[in-house]
Structures are given as structure tokens and as C-alpha cells.
XYZ file of C-alpha atoms in Angstrom:
391
model
C -26.816 -4.168 -62.254
C -26.281 -7.856 -63.237
C -22.882 -6.051 -64.758
C -22.858 -3.565 -60.643
C -23.045 -6.894 -59.812
C -20.830 -9.654 -61.369
C -17.532 -6.432 -60.730
C -18.440 -6.989 -57.465
C -19.678 -3.130 -56.556
C -22.831 -4.220 -55.429
C -23.683 -7.318 -53.301
C -26.204 -9.866 -54.084
C -28.953 -9.323 -51.959
C -30.160 -7.332 -54.673
C -29.737 -9.270 -57.070
C -31.763 -11.735 -55.443
C -34.923 -9.484 -54.221
C -35.246 -7.997 -57.605
C -35.438 -11.689 -58.774
C -37.758 -12.601 -56.029
C -39.644 -8.869 -57.429
C -39.669 -10.598 -60.488
C -40.955 -14.111 -59.254
C -44.171 -12.032 -58.613
C -46.237 -11.563 -61.323
C -43.310 -14.034 -63.748
C -44.959 -12.354 -67.009
C -43.118 -13.430 -70.466
C -40.939 -9.935 -69.807
C -39.807 -10.914 -66.827
C -39.031 -14.292 -67.256
C -36.823 -12.955 -69.849
C -35.663 -10.316 -67.275
C -35.475 -13.189 -64.956
C -33.023 -15.540 -68.216
C -31.014 -12.855 -68.738
C -30.099 -11.851 -64.897
C -29.229 -15.445 -63.793
C -27.449 -16.686 -67.126
C -25.042 -13.393 -65.863
C -24.970 -13.593 -62.414
C -25.839 -17.495 -61.888
C -22.209 -18.455 -60.708
C -21.469 -15.562 -59.056
C -24.540 -15.424 -56.347
C -24.477 -19.629 -56.565
C -20.313 -19.220 -55.238
C -21.491 -15.826 -52.883
C -24.831 -17.485 -51.153
C -25.677 -20.678 -52.427
C -28.542 -21.365 -49.889
C -30.944 -18.613 -51.269
C -30.119 -20.036 -54.072
C -31.897 -22.886 -54.135
C -34.056 -21.228 -52.458
C -34.809 -19.228 -55.839
C -34.481 -22.260 -57.719
C -37.696 -23.812 -55.686
C -39.988 -21.244 -56.971
C -39.134 -20.679 -60.501
C -39.532 -24.703 -60.971
C -42.912 -24.149 -59.133
C -44.179 -20.832 -60.701
C -43.765 -22.534 -64.050
C -44.581 -25.287 -63.108
C -48.160 -23.419 -62.901
C -47.824 -20.663 -65.702
C -49.554 -19.654 -68.724
C -45.972 -19.036 -69.799
C -43.814 -22.727 -68.641
C -44.196 -23.361 -73.083
C -41.721 -20.607 -73.571
C -38.919 -20.810 -75.136
C -37.309 -18.273 -73.026
C -38.616 -20.369 -70.911
C -37.056 -23.397 -71.262
C -33.330 -22.012 -71.613
C -34.363 -20.388 -67.837
C -35.485 -23.878 -66.198
C -31.583 -25.257 -68.057
C -29.578 -22.402 -67.184
C -31.238 -22.604 -63.377
C -30.896 -26.597 -63.357
C -26.993 -26.247 -64.217
C -26.038 -23.567 -61.564
C -28.136 -26.698 -59.818
C -25.685 -28.573 -61.054
C -22.683 -26.388 -61.256
C -22.770 -27.322 -64.379
C -21.677 -23.267 -66.598
C -20.712 -25.002 -69.593
C -24.314 -25.356 -69.864
C -25.540 -22.208 -68.862
C -26.045 -20.009 -72.834
C -23.338 -18.082 -73.979
C -21.936 -17.363 -70.517
C -17.873 -16.700 -70.625
C -16.470 -16.774 -67.494
C -13.280 -15.822 -68.985
C -14.832 -12.877 -69.887
C -15.967 -12.002 -67.167
C -12.666 -12.047 -65.436
C -10.982 -10.039 -67.954
C -13.756 -6.986 -67.078
C -12.152 -6.934 -63.468
C -8.886 -7.377 -64.848
C -9.542 -3.917 -66.202
C -11.328 -2.476 -63.603
C -8.786 -3.126 -60.775
C -5.864 -1.826 -63.706
C -8.127 1.689 -63.734
C -8.801 1.590 -59.612
C -5.153 0.829 -59.030
C -6.610 -1.479 -55.762
C -4.553 -3.230 -54.115
C -7.235 -5.828 -52.276
C -9.919 -7.342 -52.556
C -13.129 -5.718 -54.324
C -15.938 -7.369 -52.952
C -14.300 -5.273 -49.277
C -15.919 -2.722 -49.984
C -19.350 -3.643 -52.156
C -22.613 -2.174 -51.466
C -25.262 -4.712 -49.241
C -28.018 -2.542 -50.779
C -31.441 -4.234 -50.178
C -34.203 -3.613 -53.833
C -36.454 -1.307 -51.044
C -33.399 0.621 -50.231
C -33.930 1.383 -53.546
C -37.248 1.393 -53.901
C -37.854 3.992 -50.621
C -34.494 5.695 -50.753
C -36.940 9.214 -51.506
C -38.009 9.273 -47.556
C -34.827 7.011 -46.012
C -32.670 9.024 -47.067
C -29.808 7.057 -49.280
C -27.354 6.072 -46.323
C -24.766 4.296 -49.499
C -24.341 8.677 -49.700
C -23.083 10.244 -46.349
C -24.381 12.942 -45.065
C -27.797 11.827 -47.038
C -29.106 9.952 -44.608
C -31.599 12.224 -43.277
C -32.233 13.081 -46.752
C -36.687 12.343 -47.589
C -39.309 13.749 -50.209
C -41.428 16.395 -48.789
C -44.094 15.564 -47.193
C -47.567 17.144 -47.315
C -48.491 16.131 -43.168
C -46.829 19.748 -40.526
C -45.102 16.305 -38.858
C -42.937 15.240 -41.972
C -42.617 18.682 -43.327
C -40.916 19.960 -39.317
C -38.872 17.327 -39.587
C -37.376 17.596 -43.040
C -36.852 21.238 -41.988
C -34.603 19.957 -39.541
C -32.382 16.605 -41.009
C -32.250 19.826 -43.557
C -30.535 22.143 -40.931
C -28.913 18.957 -39.362
C -27.067 18.368 -43.157
C -26.237 22.137 -42.990
C -24.795 22.084 -38.978
C -22.271 19.570 -40.361
C -21.186 20.508 -43.338
C -20.127 24.056 -42.517
C -19.033 23.058 -39.004
C -16.170 21.187 -41.588
C -15.705 24.211 -43.313
C -14.563 25.617 -39.685
C -12.787 22.150 -39.195
C -10.963 23.301 -43.247
C -11.720 20.078 -44.438
C -10.697 21.111 -47.712
C -10.984 18.430 -49.892
C -14.427 16.223 -50.475
C -11.595 13.084 -48.029
C -12.132 15.138 -45.639
C -15.571 16.825 -45.048
C -17.382 13.758 -46.021
C -15.356 10.916 -42.735
C -16.356 14.202 -41.261
C -19.457 13.991 -41.061
C -19.681 9.957 -40.755
C -17.161 10.913 -37.911
C -19.884 13.873 -36.840
C -22.967 11.788 -37.048
C -22.400 7.825 -36.037
C -24.130 7.087 -33.355
C -20.951 5.006 -31.595
C -17.715 4.425 -33.106
C -18.566 0.379 -33.752
C -21.345 3.217 -36.277
C -18.670 5.550 -37.308
C -16.148 2.329 -37.613
C -18.983 0.490 -40.565
C -19.412 3.288 -42.413
C -16.145 4.470 -43.062
C -15.393 1.491 -44.004
C -17.814 1.582 -46.639
C -16.629 3.903 -47.866
C -14.461 1.909 -50.267
C -11.223 4.753 -48.859
C -7.991 3.472 -50.877
C -4.495 4.586 -50.451
C -4.417 8.212 -49.697
C -7.751 8.734 -49.639
C -7.457 5.738 -46.421
C -5.000 7.493 -44.476
C -7.188 10.564 -44.148
C -9.404 8.969 -41.135
C -6.153 9.558 -38.985
C -5.722 12.385 -39.400
C -8.897 13.616 -39.528
C -10.011 11.605 -36.825
C -6.670 12.971 -34.557
C -7.935 16.315 -36.339
C -11.568 16.447 -34.846
C -9.833 14.673 -30.883
C -7.559 17.316 -30.270
C -10.925 20.296 -31.109
C -12.693 18.709 -28.566
C -13.004 21.571 -25.127
C -13.253 18.098 -23.187
C -11.437 14.836 -23.923
C -14.216 12.649 -25.654
C -12.807 8.617 -25.738
C -15.714 8.236 -28.872
C -12.233 9.146 -30.730
C -9.969 6.602 -29.016
C -12.112 3.572 -29.563
C -12.657 4.544 -32.593
C -8.236 5.485 -33.257
C -7.809 1.989 -31.017
C -10.223 -0.132 -33.666
C -8.822 1.579 -36.962
C -5.113 0.038 -35.602
C -6.791 -3.623 -34.499
C -7.558 -3.575 -38.187
C -5.376 -2.569 -39.965
C -0.947 -2.397 -39.398
C -1.252 0.390 -41.980
C -3.475 1.966 -39.560
C -0.685 1.466 -36.739
C 2.005 3.276 -39.208
C -0.327 6.096 -40.544
C -1.412 7.000 -36.414
C 2.054 6.292 -35.617
C 3.813 9.502 -38.006
C 0.649 11.707 -37.519
C 1.042 11.591 -33.548
C 4.969 12.449 -34.017
C 4.481 15.576 -36.010
C 1.699 16.349 -32.845
C 4.014 14.913 -30.521
C 6.879 17.774 -32.683
C 4.095 20.475 -32.115
C 3.769 20.279 -28.569
C 4.121 23.442 -27.111
C 2.665 24.904 -29.281
C -0.375 23.422 -28.592
C -3.587 24.446 -26.716
C -4.002 23.318 -23.204
C -6.563 20.920 -23.566
C -4.830 20.307 -26.896
C -2.410 18.979 -24.749
C -4.521 17.437 -22.104
C -6.851 15.500 -25.305
C -3.504 14.332 -26.981
C -2.070 13.253 -23.724
C -5.166 10.928 -22.690
C -5.420 9.627 -27.211
C -2.394 8.065 -26.992
C -2.818 6.579 -23.086
C -5.443 4.757 -24.563
C -3.838 3.829 -27.585
C -0.568 2.355 -25.590
C -2.550 1.043 -21.968
C -5.360 -0.876 -25.240
C -1.470 -2.010 -26.870
C -2.904 -0.799 -30.016
C -0.177 1.398 -30.146
C 3.043 -0.110 -28.945
C 4.996 2.715 -26.413
C 8.305 2.682 -29.446
C 5.556 5.550 -30.544
C 8.001 7.963 -28.360
C 11.001 7.322 -29.973
C 10.999 10.131 -31.379
C 11.389 11.683 -28.200
C 14.035 13.349 -27.295
C 14.213 12.764 -23.171
C 17.432 14.627 -22.658
C 16.746 16.806 -24.612
C 13.640 18.582 -23.097
C 13.443 21.509 -22.040
C 10.285 23.271 -22.202
C 8.109 22.866 -19.367
C 5.039 21.330 -21.427
C 7.017 19.919 -22.747
C 8.085 17.944 -19.759
C 4.610 17.741 -17.629
C 2.773 15.986 -20.633
C 5.406 12.902 -20.414
C 5.349 13.271 -16.734
C 1.947 12.774 -17.374
C 1.685 10.256 -19.525
C 4.448 7.717 -18.248
C 3.104 7.984 -14.539
C -0.949 7.223 -16.238
C 1.023 3.834 -18.274
C 2.707 3.024 -15.194
C 0.264 4.189 -12.225
C -3.433 3.286 -14.041
C -2.292 -0.518 -15.745
C -2.916 -3.459 -13.917
C 0.333 -5.364 -13.341
C 0.041 -7.655 -16.138
C -1.091 -4.979 -18.632
C 2.935 -2.667 -17.512
C 4.613 -5.479 -18.619
C 3.483 -6.347 -22.037
C 3.341 -2.060 -22.565
C 7.187 -2.186 -21.653
C 8.447 -5.317 -22.808
C 7.315 -5.183 -26.671
C 10.025 -2.138 -26.861
C 12.214 -4.043 -24.484
C 12.535 -7.103 -26.903
C 14.319 -4.680 -29.816
C 17.730 -4.423 -30.369
C 17.630 -1.114 -31.732
C 15.251 -0.070 -28.870
C 18.504 0.250 -26.960
C 18.382 3.923 -27.060
C 15.334 4.828 -27.158
C 14.826 2.549 -23.545
C 18.367 4.729 -22.359
C 17.423 7.787 -22.564
C 12.957 6.183 -21.676
C 15.266 4.859 -18.429
C 16.701 7.935 -17.438
C 13.717 10.123 -18.002
C 11.702 7.908 -15.396
C 15.040 7.795 -12.702
C 14.875 12.315 -12.701
C 11.333 12.879 -12.748
C 9.115 10.262 -11.872
C 11.219 8.792 -8.576
C 12.745 11.524 -7.341
C 11.145 11.638 -4.522
C 8.410 9.760 -2.326
C 6.598 12.797 -1.690
C 6.823 14.041 -4.870
C 3.478 14.498 -6.962
C 4.867 12.848 -9.404
C 6.215 10.089 -7.760
C 5.453 6.344 -8.666
C 5.059 2.822 -6.386
C 8.723 1.692 -5.804
C 7.021 -1.052 -7.788
C 5.958 0.046 -10.526
C 9.300 1.319 -11.519
C 11.387 -1.260 -11.077
C 9.039 -3.109 -13.280
C 10.024 -0.829 -15.990
C 13.678 -1.852 -14.962
C 13.117 -4.993 -14.907
C 12.167 -5.394 -19.066
C 14.879 -3.277 -19.907
C 17.236 -4.974 -17.441
C 15.858 -8.928 -19.212
C 15.451 -7.688 -22.409
C 15.182 -11.639 -24.094
C 12.994 -12.725 -21.038
C 10.044 -11.573 -20.953
C 8.686 -14.878 -18.244
C 11.373 -14.007 -15.836
C 10.327 -13.004 -12.123
C 10.547 -9.179 -10.815
C 14.091 -8.336 -9.274
C 13.508 -4.943 -7.501
C 16.200 -2.779 -8.247
C 17.667 -0.199 -6.085
C 17.863 3.773 -7.691
């Protein structure tokens, strides 16, 4: 356990729990284990949680003073170790060599090809979580939070049966949705069993996925969103959290949505509706830029379903947002010179399809169309006053 902690696999919470458990009896064997733990993890837990270490040191000193093993050599070594920890003097800790620890960490990072800090994915498991895993489940293993030891009471047996049924249902659903890898199945199970988007976000981060595996979160999320018969805002808010969390997720969302937009005419009507609402939410919340549409050839759209989709999308953005939000959305694409072709084609599309006539169902309040024209006409002056332009 000491090595798991020093290699940043588990959190210091479990180390402190084990120390407190050993202090309850404080026998000769307990003192030996305490010395081993403090010698190998002392400086690390001091850095991670110095307040808890201070309390532990006071408890150890109190126990050592009242214990019958206080004269043993192990107890003396342990007291010397905690004195060194208290004064932050690692040289006085027996057989402690921080260079060996750093060498092991470098080896582990090399094996895992990790590009980020190891402590970001630490499992914050307590000792009680491990000891009660059969009764309370293993929350750190996807799909195992429900598992428990069989009980002799009818109520407990019924609950266990329901849990097994629920787990079987989720796994069967994952197979039906073509979640053909372990990573995709784990992500799918988290999405299906989480209480809300915050719970799902935290659990997905705990999976500790790296590089290509992490990209699967976005792909599975979009797949699930488009499969729903009715749009579920849960996926939109979860997608927003991931976009706001990392630029990497923004880029992954962008490529994933590009793939979907290319097959727009082949989608079912409810999938197109869900994609429209997902994309609208991400752009309105500014989790994604409107430049996500730059792959669309607005001047060459011929399919009726494609025209309807983009008219509805832009209509929603312009008609349902406040003027300040609209300014923020369109200003993001107005200040980038390389997006000029995209702005030109988008402007032409809006002229023809969003402001054709006052009686048209797709026509917008003129101030909204003029707002876009304002952003287009004054790309370098986002604070310039709104200008009315005839179209």
C-alpha cells in the first residue's frame, strides 16, 4: 500500500486510515508496521496533508508514552522518524532515499506514456471503502458499485437481485449500442448509471483514461445523445463540462460533430433533432465556437433536410439568445482572418434563408440579422456600436 501511494495510484486518505487503525492496538507488530509506513510515506503525506500528519504525530506520541512497548528499539526508531517528519528533515529518516522513489516514478510514467501529473488520477479510496467493499460495492470500479455479499434476509436478497438485473440490463444495452471495446463499455456504463452530469463527469475522470482512450468519452456521449428518441439535456450539459475542462475535449467534439454533419441527410429525424439541440447548447453556452460549422459548404447545400437543419440551428441561435450572447457568439468568428470564407458563405446563407420575407416562418427580427452583419462588418471592433444595415 505504501508503494501504491508513493507512485500516486491511491490517495493519502487510506494511508492515514491505516495508521489510525494500527494506533488502536499499538502492539509490537503494529509499531513495526507504523515504522514501515512512516519511513516510506512520511515525507509524501506531509506534503499532501500536513494537518492530518500533525494530529497523527500527537496520537503516536501519546500512545508511545502510555504503552508498554515504549522501550523497544522499534518504538525509539518510530519516535525518531516522526521527529524528523515534524521538522521536515528527511536526512534523519532511516534508510530513506528520495532518489529511488523518483526513479520508480519516472519508470512508471515511461511505461504508461503519461503526459499529465500522476496525482490527477489518484483513487481517493478510504480504508472503510476497502473493508466494506462486499457490502457497499466498489465505486472505483465501473459497474461494481452495486455489488454486495448475499444476505440471508429476504429484503437484502431482493435488493441484490435487482442490482444484478440492473447491471445485466446495462451491459446488454452496451452490446446493443455496439460498445465493442472495454473502454467504450466502461464509459457507457458510467453515462447510464450516473445520477446527473456532475456525477458522470467526476466518475469519468476517475476512470483515468489517457490519450486515445479519453477521446472515446466524447464519441460515446454523442452516440448516446443521438440514439435517444427525445433529446436529453443531460448529454448537452455533460458535453459542456468537458469542453470547459479541456481544450483537447473541444477539439474532439469538433471532429466528432464534423463527422455527424457529413452524414446529416442519412440520419433519422430524431437523431437530427438531437444533434441540432446538442450543437445549439454547446454554441450558446460558448463551450464551442460557431466555427464548428466551417466545414459546411453553405453555398452548395441542396438536400432539403440539410437546409432545414441549418436554418433551424441559426434561427435558434439568433432568436433565442440575448443580444449580448449573440454578440459574443458571432464576435468569436469575426476576429479571425482565416475564417473570412466561412463568414462570407454563412452571411450569404442567412440573407437567402433567414430574412427572405417578413411573413416567412423562418424570418427573424431585423435586429438579429443586423447583429450578425455588425459582427461581420466590424471584425476588429467588437465594442463598436450596433449599426443597422439594409439587406
